Coordinates of N, CA and C and ligand atoms in Angstrom, one line a residue:
M1 N 5.7 -19.6 15.1 CA 4.9 -18.1 14.7 C 3.5 -18.2 15.0
S2 N 3.2 -17.0 16.0 CA 2.2 -17.2 16.4 C 0.9 -16.1 16.1
V3 N -0.2 -16.2 15.5 CA -1.0 -15.4 14.7 C -2.1 -16.1 15.1
Q4 N -3.1 -14.7 14.9 CA -4.6 -15.0 15.3 C -5.0 -14.1 14.5
T5 N -6.2 -15.1 13.6 CA -7.0 -14.5 12.9 C -8.5 -14.1 13.1
V6 N -9.2 -12.9 12.5 CA -10.1 -12.3 13.2 C -11.1 -11.9 11.8
T7 N -11.9 -12.4 11.7 CA -12.9 -11.7 10.6 C -14.5 -11.3 11.3
F8 N -15.4 -10.4 10.9 CA -16.2 -10.2 10.6 C -17.5 -10.2 10.2
S9 N -18.3 -10.4 10.8 CA -19.9 -10.7 10.1 C -20.6 -10.2 9.2
D10 N -20.0 -8.6 9.4 CA -20.7 -8.0 8.4 C -19.6 -7.0 7.4
S11 N -18.3 -8.3 7.1 CA -17.4 -7.2 6.3 C -16.7 -8.2 5.7
S12 N -16.1 -8.3 4.5 CA -15.2 -9.4 4.2 C -13.7 -9.3 4.4
E13 N -13.9 -8.3 5.5 CA -12.1 -7.9 5.8 C -11.6 -9.0 6.9
E14 N -10.2 -9.7 6.7 CA -9.9 -10.3 7.3 C -8.2 -9.8 8.0
W15 N -8.1 -10.0 9.4 CA -7.5 -9.8 10.2 C -6.1 -10.9 10.6
Q16 N -5.2 -10.6 10.6 CA -4.1 -11.7 11.1 C -3.2 -10.7 12.3
I17 N -3.5 -11.4 13.1 CA -2.4 -9.9 14.2 C -0.7 -11.5 14.5
Y18 N -0.2 -10.7 14.4 CA 1.4 -11.4 14.3 C 1.8 -10.9 16.0
S19 N 2.4 -11.6 17.0 CA 3.0 -11.7 17.8 C 4.3 -10.9 17.9
K20 N 5.0 -10.9 16.2 CA 6.5 -10.2 16.5 C 6.1 -9.6 14.8
T21 N 6.8 -8.3 14.6 CA 6.7 -7.7 13.4 C 7.6 -8.6 12.8
E22 N 8.3 -9.4 13.0 CA 9.4 -10.1 12.0 C 8.7 -10.8 11.3
A23 N 7.5 -11.6 12.1 CA 6.7 -12.6 11.5 C 5.6 -12.3 10.6
L24 N 4.5 -10.9 11.2 CA 4.3 -10.2 9.9 C 4.8 -9.8 8.6
V25 N 6.2 -9.4 8.7 CA 7.2 -9.4 7.7 C 7.1 -10.3 6.6
Q26 N 7.2 -11.7 7.3 CA 7.6 -12.6 6.4 C 6.5 -13.2 5.8
A27 N 5.4 -13.1 6.3 CA 3.9 -13.4 6.1 C 3.2 -12.5 5.2
A28 N 3.7 -11.0 5.1 CA 3.2 -10.2 4.0 C 4.3 -10.5 2.7
V29 N 5.5 -11.5 2.7 CA 6.3 -11.6 1.4 C 5.5 -12.8 1.1
A30 N 5.3 -13.8 1.7 CA 4.8 -14.7 1.4 C 3.4 -14.5 0.6
Y31 N 2.9 -13.8 1.4 CA 1.4 -13.4 0.8 C 1.8 -12.9 -0.7
I32 N 2.5 -11.7 -1.3 CA 2.6 -11.2 -2.2 C 3.2 -12.3 -3.3
L33 N 4.3 -13.4 -2.8 CA 4.9 -14.1 -3.7 C 3.8 -14.9 -4.2
Q34 N 2.8 -15.5 -3.3 CA 1.7 -16.2 -3.8 C 0.6 -15.5 -4.7
A35 N 0.7 -14.5 -4.2 CA -0.3 -13.7 -5.6 C 0.7 -13.7 -7.0
A36 N 1.6 -13.2 -6.6 CA 1.9 -12.9 -8.0 C 2.5 -14.5 -8.6
S37 N 2.6 -15.8 -8.0 CA 3.1 -16.6 -8.8 C 1.8 -16.7 -8.8
A38 N 0.1 -16.7 -8.3 CA -0.8 -17.1 -9.5 C -1.3 -16.3 -10.4
T39 N -1.0 -15.0 -10.2 CA -1.4 -14.1 -11.2 C -0.9 -14.3 -12.6
I40 N 0.5 -15.3 -12.1 CA 1.7 -15.0 -13.4 C 0.8 -16.0 -14.2
E41 N 0.4 -17.3 -13.3 CA 0.3 -18.4 -14.1 C -1.1 -18.2 -14.8
A42 N -2.0 -17.2 -14.2 CA -3.3 -17.0 -15.0 C -2.7 -16.3 -15.9
R43 N -2.2 -15.0 -16.1 CA -2.4 -14.2 -17.3 C -0.7 -13.9 -17.5
G44 N 0.1 -14.2 -17.0 CA 1.4 -14.0 -17.5 C 2.5 -12.4 -16.8
A45 N 1.6 -12.1 -16.0 CA 2.4 -10.7 -15.4 C 1.3 -10.4 -14.0
F46 N 2.2 -9.9 -13.0 CA 1.4 -9.4 -12.2 C 1.9 -7.6 -11.8
N47 N 1.0 -7.2 -11.6 CA 0.9 -5.5 -11.5 C 0.9 -5.4 -10.1
L48 N 2.1 -4.9 -9.3 CA 1.9 -4.6 -7.8 C 2.2 -3.1 -7.5
V49 N 1.5 -2.6 -6.6 CA 1.5 -1.2 -5.9 C 2.0 -1.5 -4.9
L50 N 3.0 -0.4 -4.9 CA 4.0 -0.4 -3.9 C 3.3 0.7 -2.7
A51 N 4.2 0.9 -1.3 CA 3.7 1.8 -0.6 C 4.7 2.6 0.3
G52 N 4.7 4.0 0.9 CA 5.8 4.3 1.2 C 5.5 3.6 3.0
G53 N 6.4 3.9 3.7 CA 6.3 3.9 5.3 C 7.5 2.9 5.6
T54 N 7.6 2.4 6.8 CA 8.7 1.6 7.4 C 8.6 0.3 7.4
T55 N 7.0 0.1 7.5 CA 7.0 -1.9 7.3 C 7.2 -2.4 6.0
P56 N 6.8 -1.5 4.7 CA 6.9 -2.1 3.4 C 8.7 -2.1 3.4
I57 N 9.3 -0.9 3.5 CA 10.6 -1.5 3.5 C 11.5 -2.8 4.0
A58 N 11.0 -2.8 5.3 CA 11.3 -4.7 5.6 C 11.0 -5.5 4.6
I59 N 9.9 -5.4 4.2 CA 9.3 -6.5 3.1 C 10.0 -6.3 1.8
Y60 N 10.8 -4.8 1.3 CA 11.3 -4.9 0.1 C 12.6 -5.2 0.3
K61 N 13.3 -5.8 1.7 CA 14.3 -5.9 2.1 C 14.5 -7.8 1.6
Q62 N 13.4 -8.1 2.3 CA 13.2 -9.4 2.4 C 13.2 -10.2 0.5
L63 N 12.1 -9.0 -0.2 CA 12.3 -9.5 -1.8 C 13.6 -9.3 -2.6
A64 N 14.4 -8.3 -2.0 CA 15.7 -8.2 -2.6 C 16.6 -9.4 -2.6
Q65 N 16.1 -10.2 -1.4 CA 16.9 -11.6 -1.3 C 16.8 -12.9 -2.6
L66 N 15.6 -12.4 -2.9 CA 15.2 -13.4 -3.9 C 15.4 -13.6 -5.1
S67 N 15.5 -14.6 -6.1 CA 15.8 -14.9 -7.2 C 15.0 -15.0 -8.4
E68 N 15.1 -14.8 -9.5 CA 14.1 -14.7 -10.9 C 13.5 -16.3 -10.4
A69 N 14.3 -17.2 -10.1 CA 13.6 -18.7 -10.1 C 12.6 -18.7 -9.3
E70 N 13.1 -17.7 -8.0 CA 11.8 -18.1 -6.7 C 10.5 -16.8 -7.0
A71 N 10.8 -15.9 -7.5 CA 9.9 -14.8 -7.6 C 9.2 -14.5 -9.6
Q72 N 10.2 -14.7 -10.5 CA 9.8 -14.6 -11.9 C 9.7 -12.9 -11.7
F73 N 10.3 -12.3 -10.8 CA 10.1 -10.2 -11.5 C 10.2 -10.5 -12.9
S74 N 10.7 -10.7 -13.5 CA 10.8 -10.0 -14.8 C 9.5 -10.1 -15.5
K75 N 8.4 -11.0 -14.6 CA 7.3 -10.9 -15.3 C 6.0 -9.6 -14.6
W76 N 7.3 -8.7 -13.2 CA 6.3 -7.8 -12.5 C 6.2 -6.2 -12.7
C77 N 5.2 -5.8 -12.8 CA 5.4 -4.4 -12.9 C 5.0 -3.7 -11.8
L78 N 5.4 -2.8 -11.2 CA 5.5 -2.1 -10.1 C 4.9 -0.8 -10.3
F79 N 3.9 -0.1 -9.3 CA 3.3 1.3 -9.4 C 3.8 1.5 -7.9
M80 N 3.1 2.7 -7.7 CA 3.5 3.3 -6.5 C 2.2 4.0 -6.2
G81 N 1.4 4.2 -5.0 CA 0.4 4.0 -4.4 C 0.2 5.7 -3.8
D82 N 1.4 6.3 -3.5 CA 1.5 7.6 -2.8 C 2.8 8.2 -3.4
E83 N 3.1 9.5 -3.5 CA 3.8 10.3 -3.7 C 4.4 11.6 -3.0
R84 N 5.3 11.8 -2.3 CA 5.4 13.0 -1.7 C 6.3 13.9 -2.9
V85 N 5.9 15.3 -2.9 CA 6.2 16.2 -4.2 C 7.7 16.8 -3.2
Y86 N 8.8 16.0 -3.9 CA 10.5 16.1 -3.7 C 11.0 16.1 -4.7
P87 N 12.0 16.4 -5.0 CA 12.9 15.8 -5.8 C 13.1 14.5 -6.0
S88 N 13.7 13.8 -7.3 CA 13.9 12.2 -7.1 C 14.6 11.7 -6.2
D89 N 15.7 12.9 -5.3 CA 16.7 12.4 -4.7 C 16.3 12.2 -3.3
H90 N 15.2 12.7 -3.2 CA 14.8 13.8 -1.6 C 14.7 12.3 -0.5
P91 N 15.4 12.5 0.6 CA 15.3 11.4 1.2 C 13.7 10.8 1.8
E92 N 12.9 11.2 1.5 CA 11.5 11.3 1.8 C 10.5 10.9 0.6
R93 N 11.3 10.7 -0.2 CA 10.6 10.0 -1.6 C 10.6 8.8 -1.2
N94 N 9.1 8.2 -1.3 CA 8.7 6.8 -1.3 C 9.7 6.2 -2.2
S95 N 9.7 6.4 -3.5 CA 10.2 5.6 -4.7 C 11.8 5.4 -4.4
L96 N 12.6 6.6 -3.7 CA 13.9 6.3 -3.6 C 13.8 5.2 -2.1
A97 N 12.9 5.0 -1.4 CA 13.0 3.8 -0.4 C 12.9 2.5 -0.9
A98 N 12.2 2.3 -1.7 CA 12.1 1.1 -2.5 C 13.2 1.1 -3.4
E99 N 13.6 1.8 -4.1 CA 15.0 1.6 -4.7 C 15.9 1.4 -3.8
Q100 N 16.3 1.8 -2.9 CA 17.4 1.7 -2.0 C 17.2 0.2 -1.6
A101 N 16.3 -0.2 -1.0 CA 15.8 -1.1 -0.2 C 15.6 -2.8 -1.2
W102 N 15.1 -2.3 -2.5 CA 15.0 -3.7 -3.2 C 15.5 -3.2 -4.5
L103 N 15.1 -2.3 -5.3 CA 14.9 -2.0 -7.0 C 16.7 -2.1 -7.4
K104 N 17.5 -1.4 -6.8 CA 18.6 -1.0 -7.2 C 19.5 -2.2 -7.8
N105 N 18.8 -3.1 -7.1 CA 19.7 -4.5 -7.5 C 19.3 -5.0 -8.8
G106 N 18.1 -4.4 -9.8 CA 17.8 -4.7 -11.2 C 17.0 -6.2 -11.1
S107 N 16.4 -6.7 -10.2 CA 15.7 -7.8 -10.2 C 14.4 -7.3 -11.0
V108 N 13.8 -6.4 -10.7 CA 12.7 -5.9 -11.7 C 13.4 -4.9 -12.8
P109 N 13.0 -5.4 -14.0 CA 13.6 -4.3 -15.1 C 13.1 -3.2 -15.0
S110 N 14.1 -2.0 -15.0 CA 13.4 -0.6 -15.1 C 12.2 0.0 -15.8
E111 N 12.4 -0.9 -17.1 CA 11.3 -0.3 -18.0 C 9.9 -0.9 -17.3
Q112 N 9.4 -1.6 -16.2 CA 8.8 -2.3 -15.8 C 8.4 -1.4 -14.6
I113 N 8.7 -0.7 -14.3 CA 8.8 0.3 -12.5 C 8.4 1.8 -13.2
F114 N 6.9 1.9 -13.0 CA 6.5 3.4 -13.2 C 5.6 3.8 -11.8
F115 N 6.8 4.7 -11.1 CA 6.4 5.6 -10.6 C 6.3 6.9 -10.7
M116 N 5.6 7.2 -9.5 CA 5.3 8.8 -9.7 C 6.1 9.7 -9.8
P117 N 6.4 10.9 -11.0 CA 7.5 11.7 -11.1 C 7.1 13.0 -10.4
T118 N 6.8 13.2 -9.2 CA 6.8 14.2 -8.5 C 7.4 15.3 -8.5
E119 N 8.7 14.8 -9.0 CA 10.1 16.0 -8.7 C 9.6 16.9 -10.4
L120 N 8.6 16.9 -10.8 CA 8.1 17.6 -12.1 C 7.3 18.4 -11.5
G121 N 6.8 18.4 -10.2 CA 5.5 19.0 -9.8 C 4.3 18.3 -9.3
L122 N 3.8 18.7 -8.8 CA 2.1 18.2 -8.6 C 1.1 18.3 -9.9
E123 N 1.0 19.3 -10.7 CA 0.1 19.2 -11.5 C 0.7 18.4 -12.9
E124 N 1.9 18.3 -13.3 CA 2.3 17.6 -14.5 C 2.5 16.1 -14.1
S125 N 3.1 15.9 -13.0 CA 2.8 14.5 -12.7 C 2.0 13.8 -12.6
A126 N 0.4 14.9 -11.7 CA -0.8 14.1 -12.0 C -1.5 13.5 -13.1
I127 N -1.1 14.7 -14.5 CA -1.1 14.3 -15.3 C -0.6 13.0 -16.2
I128 N 0.7 13.0 -15.8 CA 1.4 12.0 -16.4 C 1.1 10.9 -15.9
Y129 N 0.9 10.9 -14.3 CA 0.8 9.2 -13.9 C -0.7 8.6 -14.1
R130 N -1.7 9.8 -14.3 CA -3.2 9.2 -15.0 C -3.1 8.3 -16.0
D131 N -2.5 9.2 -16.8 CA -2.1 8.8 -18.2 C -1.3 7.1 -18.2
M132 N -0.2 7.1 -17.3 CA 0.6 6.0 -17.4 C -0.3 4.7 -16.7
I133 N -1.1 5.0 -16.2 CA -1.9 3.5 -15.2 C -3.3 3.4 -15.8
E134 N -3.5 4.6 -17.0 CA -4.6 4.2 -17.6 C -5.3 2.5 -18.0
G135 N -6.3 2.3 -17.8 CA -6.3 0.4 -18.2 C -5.7 -0.4 -17.7
V136 N -4.6 0.1 -16.6 CA -3.8 -0.8 -15.9 C -4.7 -1.7 -14.8
H137 N -4.7 -2.7 -15.1 CA -5.5 -3.9 -14.0 C -4.3 -3.8 -12.8
F138 N -4.6 -3.6 -11.5 CA -3.9 -3.6 -10.2 C -4.2 -5.1 -9.5
D139 N -3.0 -5.8 -9.4 CA -3.3 -7.2 -9.0 C -3.4 -7.1 -7.3
L140 N -2.5 -6.4 -6.7 CA -2.2 -6.2 -5.6 C -2.1 -4.7 -5.1
V141 N -2.3 -4.4 -4.1 CA -2.5 -3.0 -3.7 C -1.6 -3.1 -2.2
L142 N -0.2 -3.1 -2.0 CA 0.0 -2.8 -0.6 C 0.0 -1.1 0.0
L143 N -0.8 -1.4 1.2 CA -0.9 -0.2 1.8 C -0.6 0.1 3.6
G144 N -0.2 0.9 4.0 CA 0.1 1.4 5.3 C -0.7 2.1 5.8
M145 N -0.7 2.4 7.2 CA -1.8 3.4 7.9 C -1.1 4.6 8.7
G146 N -1.7 5.4 8.7 CA -0.9 6.6 9.5 C -1.7 6.8 10.9
E147 N -0.9 7.3 11.8 CA -1.5 7.5 13.3 C -3.0 7.9 13.2
D148 N -3.5 8.4 12.0 CA -4.8 9.1 12.0 C -5.6 8.5 11.3
G149 N -5.3 7.6 10.6 CA -5.9 6.5 9.9 C -5.8 6.6 8.5
H150 N -5.1 7.6 8.1 CA -4.9 7.9 6.9 C -4.2 6.9 5.7
T151 N -4.3 6.3 4.9 CA -3.6 5.6 3.9 C -3.2 6.2 2.6
A152 N -2.0 5.9 1.7 CA -1.7 6.4 0.6 C -1.4 7.9 1.5
S153 N -2.2 8.6 0.5 CA -2.2 10.0 0.5 C -3.8 10.6 0.9
L154 N -4.4 9.2 1.3 CA -5.6 10.0 1.5 C -6.2 10.2 2.9
F155 N -6.2 11.1 3.3 CA -6.4 11.7 4.7 C -7.9 12.0 5.4
P156 N -7.9 11.7 6.7 CA -9.3 12.3 7.0 C -9.9 13.7 7.1
G157 N -11.4 13.5 6.6 CA -11.8 14.9 6.4 C -11.6 15.3 4.9
H158 N -10.6 14.6 4.0 CA -10.2 15.3 3.0 C -11.2 14.2 1.8
N159 N -12.7 14.1 1.6 CA -13.5 13.5 1.3 C -13.7 14.0 -0.2
R160 N -12.4 12.9 -0.9 CA -12.4 12.7 -2.4 C -12.7 11.5 -3.4
K161 N -14.0 11.1 -2.7 CA -14.0 9.6 -3.3 C -15.0 9.7 -4.5
D162 N -15.2 10.9 -5.3 CA -15.9 10.7 -6.6 C -14.9 11.1 -7.7
V163 N -13.4 10.7 -7.0 CA -12.1 10.8 -8.1 C -11.9 9.6 -8.8
R164 N -11.5 9.3 -10.1 CA -11.5 7.9 -10.3 C -10.0 7.8 -10.5
G165 N -9.0 8.6 -11.2 CA -7.6 7.8 -11.2 C -6.6 8.6 -9.8
V166 N -6.4 9.8 -9.7 CA -5.2 10.3 -8.9 C -6.0 11.4 -8.3
I167 N -5.4 11.7 -7.1 CA -5.6 12.7 -6.3 C -4.3 13.4 -6.1
S168 N -4.6 14.7 -6.3 CA -3.7 16.1 -5.9 C -3.9 16.4 -4.8
E169 N -3.0 16.0 -4.1 CA -3.7 16.8 -2.4 C -2.4 17.9 -2.0
T170 N -3.0 19.0 -1.9 CA -2.0 20.1 -1.8 C -2.3 20.5 -0.7
Q171 N -2.8 20.1 0.5 CA -3.3 20.7 2.1 C -2.9 19.3 3.1
S172 N -1.8 18.4 2.8 CA -1.8 17.3 3.4 C -1.2 17.7 5.1
P173 N -1.8 17.1 6.1 CA -1.7 17.2 7.2 C -0.6 17.3 7.8
K174 N 0.5 16.4 6.8 CA 1.8 15.8 7.2 C 2.4 16.3 6.5
A175 N 4.1 16.6 6.3 CA 4.6 17.0 5.3 C 5.2 16.3 4.3
P176 N 5.2 16.6 3.1 CA 4.9 17.8 2.4 C 3.4 18.4 2.0
N177 N 3.2 19.4 2.3 CA 2.0 19.8 1.9 C 1.3 19.0 0.7
E178 N 2.0 19.4 -0.7 CA 1.8 18.3 -1.9 C 2.3 17.0 -2.1
R179 N 1.0 16.3 -2.0 CA 1.1 15.0 -2.4 C 0.2 14.2 -3.5
L180 N 1.2 13.4 -4.0 CA 0.2 12.5 -5.4 C 0.1 11.2 -4.6
S181 N -1.8 11.0 -5.1 CA -1.9 9.4 -4.4 C -3.0 9.1 -5.5
L182 N -3.0 7.4 -5.3 CA -4.2 6.8 -6.0 C -5.6 7.2 -5.3
S183 N -6.5 7.3 -6.0 CA -7.8 7.6 -5.5 C -8.6 6.7 -5.1
Y184 N -9.3 7.0 -3.9 CA -10.4 5.4 -3.0 C -10.4 4.9 -4.3
Q185 N -11.3 5.4 -5.3 CA -12.0 4.4 -6.5 C -10.7 3.8 -7.2
R186 N -9.5 4.1 -7.5 CA -8.3 3.8 -8.4 C -7.8 2.4 -7.3
I187 N -8.0 2.4 -6.1 CA -7.5 1.4 -5.1 C -8.4 0.5 -4.9
N188 N -9.8 1.0 -5.4 CA -10.6 0.0 -4.6 C -11.0 -1.0 -5.8
S189 N -10.4 -0.7 -7.2 CA -10.2 -1.2 -8.3 C -9.5 -2.6 -8.5
A190 N -8.6 -2.6 -7.6 CA -7.5 -3.5 -7.4 C -8.1 -4.9 -7.2
A191 N -7.6 -6.2 -7.5 CA -8.1 -7.3 -7.0 C -8.0 -7.7 -5.6
K192 N -6.8 -7.3 -5.0 CA -6.7 -7.8 -3.8 C -6.0 -6.6 -3.0
I193 N -6.3 -6.0 -2.1 CA -5.7 -5.1 -0.6 C -4.5 -6.2 0.1
L194 N -3.2 -5.7 0.7 CA -2.6 -6.3 1.7 C -2.6 -4.8 2.8
K195 N -3.2 -4.4 3.8 CA -3.0 -3.6 4.6 C -1.7 -3.8 5.6
L196 N -0.6 -3.3 6.0 CA 0.4 -3.4 7.2 C 0.2 -2.4 8.1
I197 N -0.1 -2.8 9.0 CA -0.4 -1.8 10.4 C 0.7 -2.5 11.5
T198 N 1.7 -1.8 11.7 CA 2.6 -2.0 12.7 C 3.0 -0.3 14.2
G199 N 3.3 -1.0 14.9 CA 3.6 -0.2 16.3 C 3.0 0.0 17.0
S200 N 2.7 0.5 18.1 CA 1.8 1.2 19.1 C 1.2 2.2 18.7
A201 N 2.0 3.0 18.1 CA 1.6 4.2 18.0 C 0.2 4.1 16.9
K202 N 0.1 2.9 16.4 CA -1.0 2.7 15.6 C -2.3 2.4 16.3
F203 N -2.3 2.4 17.8 CA -3.0 1.6 18.7 C -4.5 2.0 18.9
E204 N -4.5 3.3 18.9 CA -6.0 3.9 19.2 C -7.0 4.0 17.8
V205 N -6.2 4.4 16.9 CA -7.0 4.7 15.5 C -7.2 2.9 15.2
T206 N -6.5 1.9 15.4 CA -6.9 0.3 15.1 C -8.0 -0.5 15.7
Q207 N -8.1 0.5 17.0 CA -9.4 0.5 18.1 C -10.3 0.8 17.3
L208 N -10.4 2.2 17.1 CA -11.6 2.9 16.5 C -12.3 1.6 15.1
W209 N -11.3 1.6 14.6 CA -11.3 0.7 13.4 C -12.2 -0.7 13.3
Y210 N -11.5 -1.3 14.4 CA -12.0 -2.8 14.9 C -13.4 -2.6 15.3
Q211 N -13.3 -1.3 16.5 CA -14.6 -1.1 17.3 C -16.1 -1.1 15.8
A212 N -15.4 -0.1 14.9 CA -16.5 -0.1 13.7 C -17.0 -1.4 13.0
L213 N -15.5 -2.1 12.8 CA -16.2 -3.8 12.4 C -16.7 -4.9 13.1
Q214 N -16.7 -4.8 14.3 CA -17.3 -5.4 15.5 C -18.3 -4.7 15.2
T215 N -19.1 -3.8 15.3 CA -20.5 -3.6 15.5 C -21.1 -3.5 14.1
G216 N -20.7 -3.9 13.0 CA -21.0 -3.9 11.3 C -20.8 -2.5 11.0
K217 N -20.3 -1.7 11.4 CA -20.2 -0.5 10.8 C -18.7 0.1 10.2
L218 N -18.9 1.1 9.3 CA -17.7 1.4 8.5 C -17.3 2.9 9.0
A219 N -15.8 2.8 10.0 CA -15.5 3.9 10.4 C -14.7 4.7 9.6
D220 N -15.3 5.8 10.3 CA -14.9 7.4 9.4 C -13.3 7.2 9.1
L221 N -12.7 6.6 8.8 CA -11.3 6.6 8.6 C -11.0 6.3 7.0
P222 N -9.9 6.8 6.2 CA -9.2 6.4 5.0 C -9.2 4.8 5.0
I223 N -8.7 4.2 5.9 CA -8.4 2.9 5.6 C -9.3 1.7 6.0
A224 N -10.3 2.4 6.3 CA -11.6 1.5 6.3 C -12.1 1.3 5.3
K225 N -12.0 2.4 4.8 CA -12.8 2.7 3.4 C -12.2 2.3 2.0
I226 N -10.9 1.0 2.4 CA -10.9 0.6 1.0 C -10.9 -0.6 1.0
S227 N -11.4 -1.4 0.5 CA -11.5 -2.9 0.1 C -11.5 -3.4 -1.6
G228 N -10.5 -4.7 -1.3 CA -10.1 -5.2 -3.0 C -11.4 -5.7 -3.4
R229 N -11.5 -6.4 -5.0 CA -12.8 -6.6 -5.6 C -12.7 -8.2 -4.6
Q230 N -11.2 -8.8 -4.7 CA -11.2 -10.3 -4.7 C -11.1 -10.5 -2.9
Q231 N -10.3 -9.5 -2.3 CA -9.8 -10.0 -1.2 C -9.0 -8.8 -0.4
T232 N -9.8 -9.0 0.8 CA -8.9 -7.3 2.0 C -8.2 -8.1 3.2
L233 N -7.0 -8.0 3.0 CA -6.6 -8.6 4.1 C -5.7 -7.9 5.1
T234 N -5.9 -7.6 6.6 CA -5.2 -7.0 7.1 C -4.2 -7.3 8.0
L235 N -2.5 -7.1 7.7 CA -1.6 -7.9 9.0 C -1.2 -6.8 10.2
L236 N -1.8 -7.3 11.5 CA -1.0 -6.5 12.3 C -0.3 -6.9 13.2
D237 N 0.7 -6.0 14.0 CA 1.5 -6.5 15.1 C 0.8 -6.4 16.2
S238 N 1.0 -7.0 17.0 CA 0.3 -7.2 18.6 C 0.6 -5.8 18.8
K239 N 1.8 -4.8 19.1 CA 1.7 -3.6 19.4 C 0.6 -2.5 18.9
A240 N 0.7 -2.9 17.3 CA -0.6 -1.8 17.2 C -1.9 -2.5 17.7
F241 N -2.5 -3.7 17.7 CA -3.7 -4.4 18.0 C -3.8 -4.3 19.2
L242 N -3.3 -4.3 20.0 CA -3.2 -4.3 21.8 C -2.7 -3.3 22.3
G243 N -1.8 -2.3 21.9 CA -0.9 -1.6 22.1 C 0.5 -1.5 23.0
Ligands
6PG1 O1 3.4 9.6 3.3 C1 3.1 8.7 4.9 O2 2.0 9.4 5.2 C2 3.0 7.6 4.8 O3 4.0 7.0 3.8 C3 2.3 6.8 5.3 O4 1.1 6.6 4.6 C4 3.1 5.1 5.8 O5 2.0 4.4 5.7 C5 2.2 5.1 7.1 O6 2.6 6.6 8.0 C6 2.7 4.0 7.6 O7 3.9 4.1 8.3 P1 4.5 3.1 8.9 O8 4.8 1.6 8.1 O9 6.2 3.8 9.2 O10 4.1 2.4 9.9

């Protein structure tokens, strides 16, 4: 497996660039399992925040192959970083993708899965989810990135950095208009962040972000404004990094 590690002098971010997307997926699964095992060892449970997008689906499919002995899924609690306001069986729901790729196998007990109930509408689901995650410590947050540098449903130019819990987005530039998202503050309160960036469509924005990091600046992109308390790791495939 060919992997290149990049660190930056003025940032605690670490980037790992994989020549093949499949290798990135394997590395992400290994990282998640390692975080789960260390956290379960330390405090008996593991709180993981899932993401939408295609890269996480490949990861969920790998997790679905693992046994309780390998992963201790009975100690995992799952949350969602953002959700689109659609009925629960809509094909564009992040929760449906996670269920189909992984959770329908029942490895994580259903009472330990805390997804955003956006089928109830934006306002009500925001109230419910804010309460649901109140006081919850996130051990690891998975995040993808859109071609405009958005992550979760935090979009460029929608400055909501003062919000503590969840953000109700009503003017998403990407369908649907209405989305619910963990806020910057809530994501940044997590111990660890794993950013997953794949595909050549991400090249331009990745370059902007990379050049800013290299010159000690913070790019004006949502993905660049996210960092975990303990660790922020970004996995990229060579298509995203090199075009
Ligand atoms: O709701 C969204 O806008 C997407 O879920 C988005 O946040 C996603 O994470 C990125 O577009 C990366 O997607 P890929 O993993 O498919 O590159």
